[in-house]
XYZ file of C-alpha atoms in Angstrom:
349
model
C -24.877 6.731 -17.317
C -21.911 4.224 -17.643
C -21.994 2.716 -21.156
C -21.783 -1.268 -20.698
C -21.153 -2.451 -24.329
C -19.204 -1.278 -26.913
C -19.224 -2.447 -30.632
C -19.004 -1.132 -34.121
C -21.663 -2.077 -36.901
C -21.248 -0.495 -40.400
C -24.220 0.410 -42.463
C -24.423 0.030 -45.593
C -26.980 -0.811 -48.489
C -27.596 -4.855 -49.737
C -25.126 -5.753 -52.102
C -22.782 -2.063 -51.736
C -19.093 -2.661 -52.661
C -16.565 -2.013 -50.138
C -13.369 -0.643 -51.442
C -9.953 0.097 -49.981
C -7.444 2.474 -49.659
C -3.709 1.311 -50.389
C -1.396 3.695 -48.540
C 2.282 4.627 -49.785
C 5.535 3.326 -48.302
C 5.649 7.215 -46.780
C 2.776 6.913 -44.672
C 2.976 3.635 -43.589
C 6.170 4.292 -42.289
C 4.835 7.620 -40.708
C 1.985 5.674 -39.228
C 4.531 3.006 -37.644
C 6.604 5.978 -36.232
C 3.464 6.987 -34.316
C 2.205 3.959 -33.306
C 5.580 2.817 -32.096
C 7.480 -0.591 -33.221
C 5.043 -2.977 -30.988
C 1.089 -3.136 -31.996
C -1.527 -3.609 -29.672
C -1.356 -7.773 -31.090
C 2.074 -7.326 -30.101
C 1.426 -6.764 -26.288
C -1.462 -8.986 -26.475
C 0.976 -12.178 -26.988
C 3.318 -10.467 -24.121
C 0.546 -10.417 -21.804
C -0.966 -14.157 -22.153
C 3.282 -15.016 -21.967
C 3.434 -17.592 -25.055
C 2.644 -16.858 -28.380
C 0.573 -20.086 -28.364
C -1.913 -19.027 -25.696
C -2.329 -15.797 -28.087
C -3.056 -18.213 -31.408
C -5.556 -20.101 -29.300
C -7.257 -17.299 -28.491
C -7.246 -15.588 -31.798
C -8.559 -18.445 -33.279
C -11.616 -18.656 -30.996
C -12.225 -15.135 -32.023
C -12.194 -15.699 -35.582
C -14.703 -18.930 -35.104
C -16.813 -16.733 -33.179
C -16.518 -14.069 -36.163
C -17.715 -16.901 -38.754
C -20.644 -18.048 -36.894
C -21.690 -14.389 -36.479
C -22.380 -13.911 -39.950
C -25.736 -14.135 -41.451
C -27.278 -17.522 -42.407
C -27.367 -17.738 -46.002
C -24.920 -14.920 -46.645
C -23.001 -17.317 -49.028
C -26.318 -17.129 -51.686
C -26.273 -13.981 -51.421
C -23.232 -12.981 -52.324
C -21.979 -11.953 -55.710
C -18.371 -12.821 -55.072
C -19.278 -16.295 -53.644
C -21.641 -17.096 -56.783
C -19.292 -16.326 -58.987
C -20.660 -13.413 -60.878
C -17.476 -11.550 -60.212
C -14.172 -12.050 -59.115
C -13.484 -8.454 -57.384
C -13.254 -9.175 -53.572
C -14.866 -5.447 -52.937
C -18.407 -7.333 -53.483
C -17.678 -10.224 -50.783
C -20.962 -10.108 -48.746
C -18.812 -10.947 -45.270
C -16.852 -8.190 -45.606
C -18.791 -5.327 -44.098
C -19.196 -7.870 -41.158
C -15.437 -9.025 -40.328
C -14.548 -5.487 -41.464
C -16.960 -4.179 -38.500
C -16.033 -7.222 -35.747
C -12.359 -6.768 -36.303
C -12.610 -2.729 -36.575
C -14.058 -3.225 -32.801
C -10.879 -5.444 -31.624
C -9.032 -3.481 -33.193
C -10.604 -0.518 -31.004
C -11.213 -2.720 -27.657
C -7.624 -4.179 -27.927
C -5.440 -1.461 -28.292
C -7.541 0.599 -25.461
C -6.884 -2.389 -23.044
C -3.399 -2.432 -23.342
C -3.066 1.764 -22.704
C -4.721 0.995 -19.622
C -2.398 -1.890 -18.668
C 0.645 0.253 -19.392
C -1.152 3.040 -17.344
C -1.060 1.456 -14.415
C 2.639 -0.163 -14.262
C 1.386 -2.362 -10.822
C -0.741 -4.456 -13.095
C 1.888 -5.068 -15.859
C 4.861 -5.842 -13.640
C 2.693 -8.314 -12.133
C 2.675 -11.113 -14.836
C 0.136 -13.422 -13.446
C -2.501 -11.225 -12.603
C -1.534 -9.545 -15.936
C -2.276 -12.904 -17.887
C -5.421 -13.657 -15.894
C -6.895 -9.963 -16.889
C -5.802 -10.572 -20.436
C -7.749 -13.765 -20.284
C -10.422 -12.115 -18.981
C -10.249 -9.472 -21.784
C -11.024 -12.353 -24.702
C -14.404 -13.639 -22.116
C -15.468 -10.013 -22.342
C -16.004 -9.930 -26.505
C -19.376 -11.243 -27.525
C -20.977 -11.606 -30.909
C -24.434 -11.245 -32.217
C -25.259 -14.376 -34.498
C -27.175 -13.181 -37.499
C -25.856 -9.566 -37.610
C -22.061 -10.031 -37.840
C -21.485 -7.617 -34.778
C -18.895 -7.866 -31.631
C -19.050 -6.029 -28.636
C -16.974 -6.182 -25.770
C -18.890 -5.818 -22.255
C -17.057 -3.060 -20.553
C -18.818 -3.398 -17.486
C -17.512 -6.790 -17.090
C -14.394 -5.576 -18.201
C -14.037 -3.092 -15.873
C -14.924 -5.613 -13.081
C -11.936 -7.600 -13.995
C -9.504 -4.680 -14.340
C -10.313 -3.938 -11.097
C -9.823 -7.038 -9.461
C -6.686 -7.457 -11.209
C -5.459 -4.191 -9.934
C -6.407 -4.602 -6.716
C -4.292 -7.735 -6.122
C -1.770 -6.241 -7.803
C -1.549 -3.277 -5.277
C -1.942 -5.964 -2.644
C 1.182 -7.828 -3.765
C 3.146 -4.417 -4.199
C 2.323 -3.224 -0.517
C 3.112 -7.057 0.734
C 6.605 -6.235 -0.698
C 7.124 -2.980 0.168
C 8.304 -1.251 3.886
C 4.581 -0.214 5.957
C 5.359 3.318 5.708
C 5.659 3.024 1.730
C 2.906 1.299 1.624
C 0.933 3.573 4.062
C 2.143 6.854 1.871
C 0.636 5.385 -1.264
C -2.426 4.398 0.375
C -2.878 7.663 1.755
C -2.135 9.382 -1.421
C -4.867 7.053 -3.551
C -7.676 7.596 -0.841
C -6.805 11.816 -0.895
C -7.127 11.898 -4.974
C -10.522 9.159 -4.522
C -12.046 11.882 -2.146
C -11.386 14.577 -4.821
C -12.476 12.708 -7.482
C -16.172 11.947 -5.589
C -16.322 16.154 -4.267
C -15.747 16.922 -8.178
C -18.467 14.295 -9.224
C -20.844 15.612 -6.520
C -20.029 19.024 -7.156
C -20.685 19.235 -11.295
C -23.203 16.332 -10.528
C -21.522 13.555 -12.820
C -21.966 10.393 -12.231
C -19.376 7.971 -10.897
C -17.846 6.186 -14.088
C -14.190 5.162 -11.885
C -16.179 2.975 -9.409
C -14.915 4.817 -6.470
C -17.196 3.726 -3.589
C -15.004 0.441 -4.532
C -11.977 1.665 -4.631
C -12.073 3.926 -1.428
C -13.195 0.644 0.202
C -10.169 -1.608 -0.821
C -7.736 1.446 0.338
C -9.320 2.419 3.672
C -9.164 -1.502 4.529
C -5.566 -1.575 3.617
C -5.266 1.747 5.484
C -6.790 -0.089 8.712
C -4.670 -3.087 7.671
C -1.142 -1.430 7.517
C -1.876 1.253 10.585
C -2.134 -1.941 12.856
C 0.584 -3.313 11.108
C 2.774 -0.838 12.068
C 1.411 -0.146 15.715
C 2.847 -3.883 16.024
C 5.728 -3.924 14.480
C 6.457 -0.374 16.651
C 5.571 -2.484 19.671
C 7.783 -4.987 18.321
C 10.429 -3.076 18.212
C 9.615 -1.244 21.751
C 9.920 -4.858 23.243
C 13.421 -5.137 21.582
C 14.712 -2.212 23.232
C 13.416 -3.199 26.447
C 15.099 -6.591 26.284
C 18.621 -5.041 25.359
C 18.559 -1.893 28.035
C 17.873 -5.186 30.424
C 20.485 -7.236 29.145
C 22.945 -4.410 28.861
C 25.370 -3.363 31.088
C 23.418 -1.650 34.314
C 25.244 2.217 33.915
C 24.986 2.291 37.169
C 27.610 0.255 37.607
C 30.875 2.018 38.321
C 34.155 0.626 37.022
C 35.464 0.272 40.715
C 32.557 -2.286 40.846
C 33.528 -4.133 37.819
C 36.987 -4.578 39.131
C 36.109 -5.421 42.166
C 33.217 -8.012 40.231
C 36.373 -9.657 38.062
C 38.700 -9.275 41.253
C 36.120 -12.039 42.923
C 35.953 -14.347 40.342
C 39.580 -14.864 39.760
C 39.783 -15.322 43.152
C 37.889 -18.244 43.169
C 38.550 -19.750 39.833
C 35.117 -18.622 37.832
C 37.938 -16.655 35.932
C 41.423 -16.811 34.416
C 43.463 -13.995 35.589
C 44.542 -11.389 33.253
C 48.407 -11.926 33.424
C 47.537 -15.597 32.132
C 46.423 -14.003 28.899
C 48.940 -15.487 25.780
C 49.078 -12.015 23.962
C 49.510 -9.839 28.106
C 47.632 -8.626 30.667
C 46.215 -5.414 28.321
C 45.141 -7.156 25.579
C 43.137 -9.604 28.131
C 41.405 -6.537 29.798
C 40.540 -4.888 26.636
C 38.742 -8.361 25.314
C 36.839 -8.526 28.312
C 35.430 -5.144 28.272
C 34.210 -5.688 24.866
C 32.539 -9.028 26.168
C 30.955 -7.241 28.699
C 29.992 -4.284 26.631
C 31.900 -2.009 29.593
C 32.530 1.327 28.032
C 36.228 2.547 28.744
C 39.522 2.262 28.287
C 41.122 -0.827 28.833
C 43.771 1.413 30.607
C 42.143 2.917 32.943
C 40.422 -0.121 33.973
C 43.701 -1.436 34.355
C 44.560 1.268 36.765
C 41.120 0.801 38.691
C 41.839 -3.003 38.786
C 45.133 -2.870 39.943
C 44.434 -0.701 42.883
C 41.599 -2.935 43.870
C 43.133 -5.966 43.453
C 46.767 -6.077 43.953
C 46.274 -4.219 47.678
C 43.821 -5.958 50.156
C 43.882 -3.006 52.418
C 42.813 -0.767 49.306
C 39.764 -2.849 48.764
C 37.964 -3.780 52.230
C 38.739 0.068 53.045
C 35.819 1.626 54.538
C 34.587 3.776 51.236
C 35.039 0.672 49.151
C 31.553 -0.545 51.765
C 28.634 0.114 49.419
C 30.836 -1.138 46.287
C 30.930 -4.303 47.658
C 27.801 -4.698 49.072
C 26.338 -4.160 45.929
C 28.792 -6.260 44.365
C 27.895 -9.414 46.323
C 24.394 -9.053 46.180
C 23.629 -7.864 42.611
C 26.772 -8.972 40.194
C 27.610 -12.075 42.248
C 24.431 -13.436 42.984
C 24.868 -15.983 40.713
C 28.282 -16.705 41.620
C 27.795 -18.327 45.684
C 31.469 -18.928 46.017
C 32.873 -15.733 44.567
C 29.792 -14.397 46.394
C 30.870 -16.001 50.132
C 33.908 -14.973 49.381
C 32.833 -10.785 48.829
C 30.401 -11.109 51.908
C 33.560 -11.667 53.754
C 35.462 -8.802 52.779
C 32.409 -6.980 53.138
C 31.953 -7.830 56.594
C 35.781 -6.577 56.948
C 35.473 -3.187 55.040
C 32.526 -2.905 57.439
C 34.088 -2.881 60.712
C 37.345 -1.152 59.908
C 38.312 1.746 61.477
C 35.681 1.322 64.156
């Protein structure tokens, strides 16, 4: 069965004196090697961003502490009536000693499970909202100097922070990223469940809700990418129509240019400042015509400098196609093809 709360309480007889251990310079220093240069407090402050966010809710724990004590713990306290000055027979000791022993506990467990899961930490407002959350979660029972910290609540928020915080990590990564991790969460989920069914444990990880979230993103991010691959189909489609027909012969081209230099849609070549090669070779990267700008040259030329070479008979179907197709919306370069065609047509016969 989950466990909901969690909370130390120290048990001692009325009126015991507490006593404590002072530790040497040696192991204190050992102890900070372990534990690392930042404390749990440390990441605390981190997480809520400023240090002043941290005081104000330190000091809302330490009220709470106060008015969990017993009533009248002040008359019955040796310390507090004065019949001693040692601080071991303070009656509120046992009970801050026991409430801060259990934030102690609850506090440094939190943050190992924010630094476990690096989505949640990099992700400094949902980070400060959980941590927020965290400080709701502690509760105090007035009378018996005892906090506990409702991990089922807890949990609740962990979850929803780490479930926007995977929702903001696929937003910025690629679909297929996104799509691999997904895939890789739901696959150790379904494990997890066969293992609980299997040795009959019960389901502490919540994973009904977590296999949810995933297989919604899953649905999300598969249509996601079925229209973005659509997308992308549409874009081909658009520049195979747009692109140059490869069909299209060079002949055709030259005789396509030829026609609208003849009737002024076009500067001529030779006109070019720079020469007649340089002029070709701009064009065809206009156009997107893959070839030499030479031997378009040499196509061109015999089209276009010899009138007998271009209404010849074999040049028919070149032209027709010329005039009706790359000319249609040219009409006077396109009159002036039909012409020629008519021409190449009835030579020879």
């Amino acid at each position: 069965m989950k466990r909901k709360e969690f909370g130390l309480e120290i048990k001692l007889e009325e009126g015991a004196q507490i006593t404590s251990i002072q530790l040497s310079d040696e192991t204190v220093e050992y102890l900070n090697s372990i534990w690392g240069e930042k404390t749990y407090i440390d990441y605390l402050k981190e997480f809520l961003v400023e240090e002043k966010n941290f005081e104000i809710a330190n000091n809302a724990v330490m009220e709470c502490m106060k008015d969990a004590l017993p009533e009248n713990i002040r008359e019955n306290c040796k310390h507090c009536k004065g019949e001693t000055k040692d601080e071991s027979y303070k009656a509120c000791t046992k009970y801050y000693l026991q409430m801060k022993g259990t934030f102690t506990m609850v506090g440094t467990e939190f943050v190992n499970i924010v630094l476990r899961h690096k989505h949640i930490y990099d992700n400094k407002y949902e980070l400060q909202r959980l941590t927020i959350n965290f400080f709701n979660c502690l509760n105090f029972v007035k009378g018996r100097g005892v906090m506990f910290i409702d991990l089922e609540k807890l949990s609740r928020y962990a979850l929803d922070a780490n479930f926007k915080s995977l929702s903001q990590l696929f937003r910025n990564s690629r679909v297929l990223k996104s799509l691999e991790i997904i895939n890789n969460s739901l696959d150790s989920l379904n494990e997890q469940e066969m293992e609980n069914k299997v040795l009959q444990r019960e389901d502490e990880n919540y994973i009904e809700l977590q296999k949810e979230f995933f297989e919604k993103k899953q649905r999300f991010y598969k249509e996601k990418l079925f229209l973005q691959e659509k997308e992308n189909n549409a874009d081909v489609k658009i520049k195979e129509q747009n692109a140059p027909d490869k069909k299209i012969s060079i002949p055709k081209y030259a005789l396509y240019i030829h026609y609208l230099q003849a009737v002024g849609e076009h500067p001529y070549f030779e006109n070019h400042p720079i020469g007649k090669l340089t002029a070709i070779e701009e064009w065809l990267e206009k156009e997107g015509i893959i070839t030499t700008p030479k031997y378009f040259q040499i196509k061109y030329n015999f089209i276009s400098n010899h009138k007998t070479n271009r209404i010849a008979n074999n040049q028919v179907s070149n032209i027709s196609y010329v005039a009706h197709t790359m000319l249609a919306d040219f009409p006077k370069a396109k009159k002036l093809a039909l012409s020629e065609l008519k021409l190449a047509q009835t030579k020879n016969k």
